[in-house]
Coordinates of C-alpha atoms in Angstrom, one line a residue:
M1 CA 31.3 98.4 -15.0
I2 CA 31.0 96.8 -18.7
D3 CA 34.6 96.9 -19.8
S4 CA 33.3 96.2 -23.5
L5 CA 33.2 99.2 -25.6
L6 CA 31.1 96.9 -27.4
L7 CA 28.6 96.0 -24.9
V8 CA 28.3 99.3 -24.3
F9 CA 27.2 100.1 -27.3
M10 CA 24.7 97.4 -27.5
L11 CA 23.6 98.5 -24.4
I12 CA 23.3 101.8 -25.1
A13 CA 21.4 101.4 -28.2
T14 CA 19.3 98.7 -26.0
L15 CA 18.1 101.2 -23.5
G16 CA 16.9 103.9 -26.1
I17 CA 15.2 102.5 -28.4
G18 CA 13.6 99.7 -25.6
S19 CA 13.0 103.2 -24.2
Q20 CA 11.1 104.5 -27.2
W21 CA 9.0 101.2 -27.1
I22 CA 8.2 101.1 -24.2
A23 CA 6.4 104.8 -24.0
W24 CA 4.4 104.2 -27.3
R25 CA 3.3 100.9 -26.3
F26 CA 2.1 102.5 -22.3
R27 CA 1.3 105.9 -23.9
L28 CA 4.1 107.1 -21.5
P29 CA 6.2 110.6 -22.1
A30 CA 9.9 108.8 -23.6
I31 CA 11.7 111.2 -22.5
V32 CA 10.6 110.0 -18.7
V33 CA 11.2 106.4 -19.7
M34 CA 14.7 107.2 -21.1
S35 CA 15.9 109.3 -17.9
I36 CA 15.0 106.2 -15.8
A37 CA 16.9 103.7 -17.9
G38 CA 19.6 106.1 -18.3
L39 CA 20.1 107.2 -14.9
L40 CA 20.3 103.2 -13.8
A41 CA 22.1 102.4 -16.3
G42 CA 24.2 104.6 -15.4
P43 CA 24.4 106.6 -11.2
I44 CA 22.8 104.3 -9.9
F45 CA 23.6 101.0 -11.3
H46 CA 26.8 101.8 -12.2
L47 CA 26.9 99.4 -15.4
I48 CA 28.6 102.4 -18.1
N49 CA 29.7 105.8 -17.8
P50 CA 29.8 106.9 -21.4
E51 CA 31.8 109.7 -20.3
E52 CA 34.7 107.5 -19.2
D53 CA 34.3 104.8 -21.7
F54 CA 34.5 107.0 -25.0
G55 CA 37.1 109.1 -24.5
D56 CA 38.2 111.0 -26.7
L57 CA 34.9 110.2 -28.5
Y58 CA 32.6 111.6 -26.0
R59 CA 32.5 115.4 -27.2
P60 CA 32.3 114.6 -30.8
F61 CA 29.4 111.9 -31.1
I62 CA 27.6 114.9 -28.9
S63 CA 28.4 117.7 -31.1
I64 CA 27.3 116.2 -34.3
A65 CA 24.5 114.4 -33.1
V66 CA 23.0 117.7 -31.6
A67 CA 24.4 119.1 -35.1
I68 CA 22.2 116.5 -37.2
I69 CA 18.9 117.2 -34.2
L70 CA 18.9 120.8 -35.4
F71 CA 18.8 120.2 -38.6
E72 CA 15.4 118.4 -38.7
G73 CA 14.1 121.3 -36.4
S74 CA 15.6 123.7 -39.2
L75 CA 14.0 121.6 -42.1
N76 CA 10.3 122.2 -40.9
L77 CA 10.9 125.5 -41.4
N78 CA 9.1 126.3 -44.9
F79 CA 8.6 130.4 -44.9
K80 CA 5.0 129.9 -47.1
E81 CA 3.9 127.6 -44.3
V82 CA 4.3 129.8 -41.9
R83 CA 2.9 133.0 -43.3
G84 CA -1.2 133.2 -42.1
L85 CA -0.8 131.2 -39.2
G86 CA -2.0 134.4 -37.5
K87 CA -1.0 137.2 -34.9
P88 CA -1.1 134.7 -31.4
V89 CA 1.6 132.3 -32.5
F90 CA 3.6 135.3 -34.5
R91 CA 3.5 137.1 -31.3
I92 CA 4.7 133.9 -29.0
V93 CA 7.6 133.4 -31.4
T94 CA 8.5 136.6 -31.6
F95 CA 7.9 138.6 -28.5
G96 CA 6.8 135.3 -26.6
A97 CA 10.3 134.4 -27.3
F98 CA 12.0 137.0 -26.5
L99 CA 10.6 138.0 -22.9
A100 CA 11.1 134.2 -21.6
W101 CA 14.6 134.5 -22.9
I102 CA 15.2 137.9 -21.3
L103 CA 12.8 136.2 -17.8
G104 CA 14.8 133.4 -17.5
S105 CA 18.1 134.8 -17.7
L106 CA 17.2 137.3 -15.3
T107 CA 15.6 134.4 -13.3
A108 CA 19.2 132.3 -14.1
H109 CA 20.8 134.6 -12.4
Y110 CA 19.5 136.3 -9.2
V111 CA 17.7 132.7 -8.3
A112 CA 20.1 130.0 -9.1
G113 CA 23.1 131.6 -8.8
M114 CA 24.7 131.3 -12.0
S115 CA 27.1 134.5 -13.8
W116 CA 25.8 136.5 -16.4
A117 CA 27.4 134.9 -19.5
V118 CA 25.8 131.4 -18.3
A119 CA 22.3 132.2 -17.6
F120 CA 21.6 134.5 -20.8
V121 CA 23.0 130.9 -22.1
I122 CA 20.9 128.2 -20.5
G123 CA 17.8 131.4 -20.9
G124 CA 18.3 131.1 -24.6
I125 CA 18.1 127.2 -24.7
L126 CA 15.1 126.7 -22.5
I127 CA 12.5 129.2 -25.0
V128 CA 12.6 125.9 -26.7
T129 CA 10.0 123.3 -26.4
G130 CA 10.4 121.7 -29.6
P131 CA 8.1 119.0 -31.6
T132 CA 9.4 116.2 -29.9
V133 CA 7.8 116.8 -27.1
I134 CA 5.1 119.1 -27.7
L135 CA 3.3 117.0 -30.9
P136 CA 3.3 113.5 -28.3
L137 CA 1.3 115.7 -25.9
L138 CA -1.1 117.6 -28.3
R139 CA -1.9 114.0 -30.0
Q140 CA -2.7 112.7 -26.3
S141 CA -4.8 115.4 -24.9
K142 CA -6.9 115.8 -28.2
L143 CA -7.0 119.9 -27.8
K144 CA -9.1 121.7 -30.1
P145 CA -8.0 124.0 -33.0
T146 CA -6.5 126.7 -31.4
P147 CA -4.6 126.1 -28.5
A148 CA -2.9 123.1 -30.4
K149 CA -2.0 124.7 -33.5
I150 CA -0.5 127.4 -30.9
L151 CA 1.4 125.1 -29.6
K152 CA 3.0 122.8 -32.6
W153 CA 3.4 125.1 -34.1
E154 CA 6.0 127.3 -31.4
G155 CA 8.1 123.9 -30.8
I156 CA 7.8 124.0 -35.1
I157 CA 9.0 127.7 -34.9
V158 CA 11.4 128.1 -31.9
D159 CA 13.1 124.9 -31.6
P160 CA 15.8 125.6 -34.6
F161 CA 17.2 129.4 -32.5
G162 CA 17.0 128.1 -29.3
A163 CA 20.9 126.8 -29.5
L164 CA 21.1 129.9 -32.1
V165 CA 20.6 132.7 -29.0
A166 CA 22.3 130.9 -27.1
L167 CA 25.6 130.6 -29.2
F168 CA 25.3 134.6 -30.4
A169 CA 24.8 135.5 -25.9
F170 CA 27.8 133.3 -25.0
E171 CA 29.8 135.7 -27.4
I172 CA 28.4 138.8 -26.9
I173 CA 28.7 138.4 -23.1
I174 CA 32.4 137.2 -23.2
F175 CA 33.2 140.1 -25.4
L176 CA 31.2 142.5 -22.6
S177 CA 32.8 140.3 -19.3
A178 CA 36.5 140.6 -21.1
D179 CA 39.0 143.3 -18.9
G180 CA 40.3 144.9 -22.3
R181 CA 37.8 144.3 -25.2
D182 CA 39.2 143.0 -28.3
F183 CA 36.1 144.1 -31.1
T184 CA 38.2 141.9 -33.7
A185 CA 37.8 138.7 -31.8
L186 CA 33.6 140.3 -32.3
L187 CA 33.7 141.2 -35.6
L188 CA 36.0 137.6 -36.7
F189 CA 32.9 136.2 -35.0
F190 CA 30.3 137.7 -36.8
L191 CA 32.4 137.7 -40.3
A192 CA 32.8 133.2 -39.2
S193 CA 28.6 133.4 -38.4
I194 CA 28.3 135.2 -42.3
F195 CA 30.4 132.8 -43.3
A196 CA 28.4 129.5 -42.1
V197 CA 25.1 130.8 -42.9
F198 CA 26.4 130.9 -46.5
L199 CA 27.8 128.2 -46.3
G200 CA 25.4 126.3 -45.0
Y201 CA 23.3 127.8 -47.9
L202 CA 25.7 126.6 -50.5
F203 CA 25.5 123.2 -48.7
G204 CA 21.8 123.0 -48.6
K205 CA 21.3 124.7 -52.4
G206 CA 23.9 122.1 -53.8
I207 CA 22.4 118.8 -52.1
G208 CA 18.4 120.6 -53.7
W209 CA 20.0 121.0 -57.0
M210 CA 21.5 117.6 -57.6
F211 CA 18.1 115.8 -56.1
E212 CA 16.6 118.3 -58.9
E213 CA 18.7 116.9 -62.3
G214 CA 18.8 113.0 -61.2
Y215 CA 22.3 113.3 -60.0
I216 CA 22.1 111.2 -56.8
P217 CA 19.9 108.0 -57.1
E218 CA 16.9 107.5 -54.6
F219 CA 18.7 104.5 -52.4
L220 CA 22.0 107.1 -51.7
K221 CA 20.1 110.4 -50.9
S222 CA 19.5 109.6 -46.9
P223 CA 23.5 108.8 -46.8
V224 CA 24.0 112.1 -49.1
V225 CA 21.8 113.9 -46.4
F226 CA 23.8 112.4 -43.3
G227 CA 27.0 113.2 -45.1
T228 CA 27.2 117.0 -46.0
V229 CA 25.2 117.9 -43.0
I230 CA 27.9 116.7 -40.9
A231 CA 30.3 117.5 -43.3
C232 CA 28.6 121.4 -43.1
F233 CA 28.8 121.1 -39.6
T234 CA 32.8 120.3 -39.2
I235 CA 33.7 123.1 -42.0
A236 CA 32.1 126.1 -40.1
D237 CA 32.9 124.5 -36.4
E238 CA 36.8 124.0 -37.7
V239 CA 36.6 128.3 -38.8
K240 CA 34.8 128.9 -35.4
H241 CA 34.0 127.1 -32.9
E242 CA 30.2 126.6 -32.2
T243 CA 29.4 128.2 -35.7
G244 CA 28.5 125.3 -36.8
L245 CA 25.3 124.4 -35.3
L246 CA 24.4 128.1 -37.2
A247 CA 25.5 126.5 -40.4
V248 CA 22.9 123.2 -40.5
T249 CA 20.1 125.4 -39.3
A250 CA 20.8 127.4 -42.1
M251 CA 21.4 123.9 -44.5
G252 CA 18.3 123.1 -43.0
I253 CA 16.1 126.0 -43.8
T254 CA 17.2 126.3 -47.3
L255 CA 16.0 123.0 -48.3
A256 CA 12.9 123.3 -46.3
N257 CA 12.3 126.3 -48.4
L258 CA 13.7 124.4 -52.5
G259 CA 10.1 123.3 -52.8
I260 CA 11.9 120.0 -54.3
S261 CA 9.9 117.0 -54.5
S262 CA 12.6 115.1 -52.5
I263 CA 11.7 116.6 -49.6
K264 CA 9.2 114.7 -48.0
D265 CA 11.6 111.3 -48.2
M266 CA 14.2 113.3 -46.2
R267 CA 11.8 114.3 -43.3
H268 CA 11.5 110.8 -43.7
F269 CA 15.1 110.1 -43.3
K270 CA 15.6 112.8 -40.6
E271 CA 12.7 111.8 -38.7
N272 CA 14.1 108.6 -38.6
I273 CA 18.3 109.3 -37.6
S274 CA 16.8 112.1 -35.4
I275 CA 14.7 109.4 -32.9
L276 CA 17.7 107.2 -33.1
L277 CA 20.7 109.8 -32.1
I278 CA 17.4 111.6 -29.5
S279 CA 17.4 107.9 -28.1
T280 CA 21.2 107.2 -28.3
V281 CA 22.5 110.5 -26.8
F282 CA 19.5 110.9 -24.1
I283 CA 21.0 107.8 -22.9
L284 CA 24.4 108.9 -22.8
L285 CA 23.9 111.6 -21.0
T286 CA 21.8 110.6 -18.5
A287 CA 24.6 107.9 -17.6
S288 CA 27.3 110.2 -17.4
L289 CA 25.8 112.0 -14.5
T290 CA 26.8 111.5 -11.4
R291 CA 25.1 110.9 -8.1
E292 CA 26.5 114.4 -7.0
T293 CA 25.0 116.1 -10.1
L294 CA 21.7 114.0 -9.0
L295 CA 21.5 115.2 -6.0
E296 CA 22.5 118.8 -7.1
V297 CA 19.2 119.0 -9.1
F298 CA 17.5 118.7 -5.0
R299 CA 19.3 122.4 -4.3
P300 CA 16.9 124.9 -3.3
E301 CA 18.2 127.8 -5.8
I302 CA 17.3 125.2 -8.5
I303 CA 14.2 124.1 -7.2
A304 CA 13.3 127.9 -7.3
F305 CA 14.9 128.3 -10.2
V306 CA 12.3 125.4 -11.8
I307 CA 9.1 126.7 -9.9
L308 CA 10.0 130.4 -11.5
M309 CA 9.8 129.2 -14.7
L310 CA 7.0 126.9 -14.7
F311 CA 4.4 129.9 -12.8
V312 CA 5.3 132.5 -14.1
V313 CA 8.2 133.1 -16.5
R314 CA 6.1 130.8 -18.9
P315 CA 2.4 132.0 -17.6
L316 CA 3.9 136.2 -17.5
S317 CA 5.3 135.6 -21.5
I318 CA 2.8 134.5 -23.2
F319 CA -0.1 136.8 -21.2
L320 CA 2.3 139.9 -22.2
S321 CA 2.9 138.8 -26.1
T322 CA -1.2 138.0 -26.4
F323 CA -2.1 141.0 -24.9
G324 CA -4.7 142.5 -27.5
T325 CA -5.2 139.7 -30.1
D326 CA -8.6 137.7 -29.8
L327 CA -7.4 134.2 -27.2
S328 CA -9.6 133.0 -24.6
K329 CA -8.3 133.8 -20.9
Q330 CA -8.6 129.7 -20.9
E331 CA -6.6 129.8 -24.0
K332 CA -3.9 132.0 -22.4
T333 CA -3.9 129.8 -19.3
L334 CA -3.9 126.9 -21.2
V335 CA -0.7 127.4 -23.3
G336 CA 0.5 129.5 -20.7
W337 CA 0.7 126.6 -18.9
I338 CA 1.9 123.5 -21.1
A339 CA 5.9 124.3 -22.5
P340 CA 7.5 121.3 -21.9
R341 CA 10.9 121.1 -22.3
G342 CA 12.6 118.2 -23.7
I343 CA 15.9 116.5 -25.2
V344 CA 16.3 119.3 -27.6
A345 CA 17.0 121.7 -24.7
L346 CA 19.0 118.9 -22.4
T347 CA 21.1 118.2 -25.0
V348 CA 22.1 121.6 -26.4
A349 CA 22.8 122.5 -22.6
S350 CA 25.1 120.1 -22.1
Y351 CA 27.1 120.7 -24.9
F352 CA 27.4 124.5 -23.9
A353 CA 28.0 123.1 -20.5
S354 CA 31.3 121.7 -21.4
V355 CA 31.8 125.0 -23.7
L356 CA 30.9 127.1 -20.4
A357 CA 33.2 125.2 -18.2
D358 CA 36.1 125.4 -20.4
A359 CA 35.9 128.9 -20.7
G360 CA 35.6 129.4 -16.8
F361 CA 32.5 130.6 -16.5
E362 CA 30.9 130.6 -13.0
G363 CA 28.1 128.1 -12.2
A364 CA 28.6 126.4 -15.3
S365 CA 28.8 123.2 -13.6
I366 CA 25.2 123.4 -12.4
V367 CA 24.2 124.0 -16.0
T368 CA 23.7 120.5 -16.7
P369 CA 21.3 119.5 -13.4
L370 CA 19.9 122.5 -13.8
T371 CA 18.7 121.5 -17.1
F372 CA 18.3 118.1 -16.1
A373 CA 15.5 119.7 -13.2
L374 CA 13.3 121.6 -15.8
V375 CA 12.9 119.3 -18.5
F376 CA 12.1 115.7 -16.0
S377 CA 9.8 118.6 -13.6
T378 CA 8.2 120.4 -17.5
V379 CA 7.6 116.9 -18.8
V380 CA 6.3 114.8 -15.9
I381 CA 4.0 117.5 -14.6
H382 CA 2.8 118.8 -18.0
G383 CA 2.5 115.5 -20.0
F384 CA 0.2 114.0 -16.9
S385 CA -2.0 117.5 -16.4
I386 CA -2.5 118.7 -20.1
G387 CA -5.6 116.6 -20.8
W388 CA -6.8 117.6 -16.7
L389 CA -6.6 121.0 -17.3
A390 CA -7.7 121.0 -21.5
K391 CA -11.1 120.0 -20.1
K392 CA -11.7 122.4 -16.8
L393 CA -11.1 124.9 -19.4
G394 CA -13.0 123.7 -21.9
L395 CA -10.6 123.5 -24.6
S396 CA -10.9 119.2 -24.7
S397 CA -12.3 117.2 -27.9
E398 CA -14.1 114.5 -25.9
G399 CA -10.9 112.5 -26.6
K400 CA -12.5 109.6 -29.1
P401 CA -9.4 108.9 -31.5
G402 CA -10.8 109.9 -34.4
V403 CA -10.9 109.0 -38.7
I404 CA -9.6 110.0 -41.6
I405 CA -10.9 108.8 -44.6
V406 CA -10.1 109.6 -48.0
G407 CA -12.3 109.5 -51.0
S408 CA -15.6 111.1 -50.6
N409 CA -18.1 108.8 -52.6
R410 CA -21.9 107.5 -50.8
F411 CA -19.9 104.8 -49.2
S412 CA -17.2 107.0 -47.5
V413 CA -19.2 109.8 -46.9
S414 CA -22.3 107.2 -45.4
L415 CA -19.6 105.9 -43.3
A416 CA -18.6 109.5 -41.4
K417 CA -22.3 110.9 -40.6
L418 CA -22.2 107.7 -39.1
L419 CA -19.1 108.2 -37.3
E420 CA -19.1 111.9 -36.8
E421 CA -23.4 111.1 -35.3
L422 CA -21.9 108.6 -32.8
K423 CA -19.6 111.8 -31.8
I424 CA -16.5 110.3 -33.3
P425 CA -13.8 112.8 -34.8
T426 CA -14.5 112.2 -38.5
I427 CA -13.4 114.3 -41.7
V428 CA -13.9 113.3 -45.7
T429 CA -10.8 114.0 -47.4
D430 CA -10.8 114.6 -51.4
S431 CA -8.5 116.6 -54.5
S432 CA -12.0 117.0 -56.1
W433 CA -14.2 119.5 -55.4
E434 CA -17.2 117.8 -57.4
K435 CA -16.9 114.7 -55.5
L436 CA -16.2 116.8 -52.2
S437 CA -19.6 117.7 -52.5
K438 CA -21.3 114.8 -51.6
A439 CA -19.8 115.2 -47.7
R440 CA -20.8 119.2 -47.6
K441 CA -24.2 118.1 -48.9
E442 CA -24.8 115.5 -45.9
G443 CA -22.4 118.2 -43.5
V444 CA -20.0 115.5 -43.2
T445 CA -16.8 117.3 -41.7
S446 CA -14.2 117.8 -45.0
G447 CA -11.3 118.9 -46.2
H448 CA -10.1 119.4 -49.2
C449 CA -6.8 118.5 -50.0
E450 CA -4.5 116.3 -51.4
I451 CA -3.6 113.8 -48.8
L452 CA 0.0 113.3 -50.3
S453 CA 1.0 116.3 -50.8
E454 CA 3.7 117.7 -48.3
Q455 CA 1.0 120.8 -47.5
T456 CA -1.7 118.9 -46.0
E457 CA -0.4 118.7 -42.2
Y458 CA -0.6 122.1 -42.4
S459 CA -3.3 122.5 -43.7
I460 CA -5.5 119.8 -41.7
D461 CA -4.6 119.4 -38.2
F462 CA -3.9 115.2 -37.8
T463 CA -4.2 115.9 -33.8
P464 CA -7.4 114.3 -33.5
Y465 CA -6.9 111.4 -35.9
D466 CA -5.7 108.1 -34.3
Y467 CA -7.2 105.6 -38.1
L468 CA -6.9 106.2 -41.6
V469 CA -9.0 104.7 -44.4
S470 CA -7.8 105.0 -48.4
A471 CA -11.7 104.6 -50.1
T472 CA -11.0 105.9 -53.6
E473 CA -11.8 104.5 -56.5
F474 CA -8.0 103.5 -57.0
D475 CA -6.8 100.9 -55.9
S476 CA -2.7 101.7 -56.4
Y477 CA -3.8 105.4 -54.7
N478 CA -5.5 103.6 -52.0
A479 CA -2.3 101.4 -51.4
L480 CA 0.2 104.6 -51.7
V481 CA -1.6 106.8 -49.3
C482 CA -1.5 103.9 -47.1
S483 CA 2.5 103.1 -47.1
T484 CA 3.0 106.7 -46.5
F485 CA 1.2 107.1 -43.4
V486 CA 2.4 104.0 -41.8
P487 CA 5.1 106.1 -39.9
D488 CA 2.8 108.6 -38.5
F489 CA -0.2 106.2 -37.9
G490 CA 1.4 103.1 -37.1
R491 CA 0.5 100.1 -39.8
N492 CA -2.1 98.5 -37.8
N493 CA -4.0 102.2 -38.2
V494 CA -4.2 102.4 -41.7
Y495 CA -6.4 100.7 -43.6
R496 CA -7.6 100.7 -47.5
L497 CA -10.6 98.6 -49.8
S498 CA -10.2 95.7 -51.1
T499 CA -9.2 96.1 -55.1
Q500 CA -12.3 96.3 -56.7
S501 CA -13.2 93.6 -59.4
H502 CA -14.6 95.5 -62.3
S503 CA -13.6 99.1 -62.2
G504 CA -10.3 99.0 -60.3
D505 CA -7.2 100.0 -62.1
A506 CA -5.9 96.5 -61.4
V507 CA -3.7 95.8 -58.8
E508 CA -3.3 92.4 -57.6
N509 CA -1.1 90.9 -55.4
I510 CA 0.3 93.8 -53.4
D511 CA 2.3 92.5 -50.3
H512 CA 1.3 92.8 -47.3
T513 CA 3.8 94.9 -45.7
I514 CA 2.8 97.9 -47.9
G515 CA -0.5 99.7 -48.7
G516 CA -2.5 98.9 -45.7
R517 CA -4.6 96.6 -43.6
V518 CA -7.9 95.6 -46.4
L519 CA -10.9 96.7 -44.5
F520 CA -13.8 93.9 -44.5
S521 CA -13.2 91.2 -46.8
K522 CA -11.6 90.7 -50.8
E523 CA -15.6 90.7 -51.8
D524 CA -16.3 94.0 -50.3
G525 CA -14.6 96.6 -52.5
L526 CA -15.8 99.9 -53.1
E527 CA -18.3 99.4 -56.1
D528 CA -19.4 96.6 -54.4
L529 CA -20.5 98.9 -51.3
I530 CA -21.8 101.5 -53.2
Y531 CA -23.9 98.9 -54.8
K532 CA -24.9 97.9 -51.9
I533 CA -26.3 101.2 -50.7
N534 CA -27.9 101.9 -53.3
S535 CA -30.1 98.6 -53.2
G536 CA -31.2 99.4 -49.9
Y537 CA -28.4 98.7 -47.6
V538 CA -28.0 100.8 -44.1
F539 CA -25.5 100.9 -41.4
R540 CA -27.1 99.9 -38.6
T541 CA -25.3 100.4 -34.8
T542 CA -25.5 97.6 -32.6
T543 CA -24.8 97.4 -28.9
L544 CA -23.9 94.3 -27.4
T545 CA -25.1 93.7 -23.6
K546 CA -24.9 90.7 -21.4
Q547 CA -28.2 88.9 -22.7
Y548 CA -27.9 89.9 -26.5
D549 CA -24.2 88.5 -26.7
I550 CA -21.9 88.4 -29.7
D551 CA -22.8 84.6 -30.2
A552 CA -26.3 85.9 -30.7
Y553 CA -25.7 88.4 -32.9
K554 CA -23.7 86.2 -35.1
N555 CA -26.5 84.1 -35.3
D556 CA -28.9 86.7 -35.6
R557 CA -27.6 88.5 -38.3
E558 CA -28.2 87.8 -42.0
H559 CA -25.7 85.9 -44.2
Q560 CA -24.9 89.4 -46.3
T561 CA -24.7 91.8 -43.2
I562 CA -21.2 93.2 -43.3
V563 CA -19.8 93.9 -40.2
L564 CA -17.7 97.2 -40.8
L565 CA -15.7 98.3 -36.9
V566 CA -16.5 97.9 -33.3
I567 CA -16.1 100.6 -31.3
K568 CA -15.0 99.6 -27.8
Q569 CA -15.9 101.0 -24.1
S570 CA -12.8 103.0 -24.1
N571 CA -13.6 104.4 -27.5
Q572 CA -10.9 102.5 -28.8
I573 CA -11.8 101.4 -32.4
E574 CA -11.5 97.9 -34.4
F575 CA -11.6 98.6 -37.8
V576 CA -13.1 94.0 -39.6
T577 CA -10.0 93.1 -41.5
E578 CA -9.9 89.5 -43.1
D579 CA -7.5 88.7 -40.2
L580 CA -9.2 89.6 -37.7
E581 CA -12.3 87.6 -35.9
I582 CA -14.9 90.0 -34.5
N583 CA -14.4 90.4 -30.5
A584 CA -16.5 92.2 -28.9
V585 CA -18.3 92.2 -25.6
A586 CA -21.1 93.9 -23.4
G587 CA -21.4 97.5 -24.1
D588 CA -19.2 96.9 -27.2
K589 CA -21.1 98.6 -30.8
I590 CA -20.8 96.9 -33.6
I591 CA -21.1 99.1 -36.7
S592 CA -22.8 96.7 -39.6
L593 CA -24.0 97.2 -43.5
T594 CA -27.1 95.8 -43.0
P595 CA -29.3 94.2 -46.4
P596 CA -33.0 96.2 -46.5
S597 CA -34.9 92.8 -45.6
K598 CA -33.1 92.8 -42.2
E599 CA -34.8 96.6 -41.8
F600 CA -38.2 95.6 -43.1
N601 CA -38.7 92.7 -40.9
K602 CA -37.5 95.1 -38.1
I603 CA -40.4 97.6 -39.1
R604 CA -43.0 95.0 -39.5
E605 CA -42.4 93.7 -35.9
K606 CA -43.2 97.0 -34.9
L607 CA -45.9 97.2 -36.3
S608 CA -47.4 93.8 -35.7
E609 CA -46.1 95.5 -31.8
R610 CA -48.3 98.3 -32.3
E611 CA -51.2 96.1 -33.8
T612 CA -50.8 93.8 -30.7
N613 CA -51.0 97.0 -28.4
K614 CA -53.7 98.4 -29.7
S615 CA -56.0 95.4 -29.7
E616 CA -55.3 94.8 -26.1
S617 CA -55.9 98.2 -24.9
N618 CA -59.7 98.2 -26.8

């Protein structure tokens, strides 16, 4: 056991963020990696026991972390964006969530042996799938638009409400199970809940007003939001325990619907702080588990509960809630199977486990192992089965990484057309209908939007796309687009064209850490590429073989040829940049912009071959 509290802090942070990195690097579910790391550090090797190490600070830290995580989820609930999502989504997040709560609660009571109070609390918590687990799975599996949209929005909308359903269920069950029913206590709870909602609304409106009026400088916005969330949670929770969760949820929803320009910055802040907290809290929770708790996971009633939740409760709630909608049987089957519970579910369940245990309810001791068993099982099983099942049901795209091209012009449309011919998902976006007409005329997939608008992520499904290329005529705009989407795509997958020598907006010497990676070379800006296409340059696809390798290709190509990208046999795309050497092997495809003389020579050779064949046949 580590004696130094400072070393414990260091180990928890290192394990949490390190697990996230390993999950990203090797395309694994983050929650699985963090579970293994926490269990190794805690109950297996006994390096740390956070509950003992932190003492009285343990529960307050978990409570604040849960509050910030719920605030993050509620900040996604913009009612304007939710409208018009379609009948299946609406039915699933309302009637479907209610059915899942009732069926899950009945299963927890009759199968897992929990008391009614504990069963209805845990049933409410476990309706949550959550964007932190479902969005990475969607990106990985490349689902078709309809099932991807349903799973995505179910996670976003239901995420903040699982804890609130559990909260109200807890208070009402306490009232109903009391020997002498005190209506005053229930009335006080509802009054405290109204106060919490009003407090969250007031804090949200206040922060929004201060941001809009410029009373808070940019560098203080994130700290102010962070401090305000903690203050909102603490005040409400001091008035009535557990209502702090309701307050921060109301605050997040209020901010999400104010339409203020700083909402994008706050989303980036909450994503960053939420990842840090989720990583830390999950290591804290798993490391605090005892071996006895882990062994409880294998109790027959817990295993039976997990099996019924997987194969009965989820499919039944989806099939009943979507009855009469236009979803196909294949779509219902996929959505009815995929429901990975995540870190939010386990964190909130651990929070309520201590509350239920303090209240003396039967079954509170198995809340944590039961939730851990369901979370771990669903993440592993659904994470590794979603791609296979989607392909079997015909609901998967081909799985090739897609490309978003910002800016509709002769070059971008021609490149997009070629990529689509190679079965690579590609979309050209532009805020101008006139410019976008070029893409529509060529039959290229297009999207009319301002890519920097916060509404775009709801009007365009980003799931099929792994790369972004900004190719507008404005150099500064290209740099801004790339900088904005680095957190979403990663710095190595965001590209822009070189600054233009004549018609650009004179942006030079952009720092290499912003603006995205520069494609091709400094000489090949948009104006140069369009000029070459107008001069007869054509796009060519060259497949390398063992006989015709990369060296032969380099020797054979003309000096003016611009190598654009390499499509690997694994379907990964490597765009050519100034600092990247062309690396291709047999089976890889090289996409290039080739001078017309090369094509004329090819045509001349083919005609010559035909003449030779004719003369030999005669």
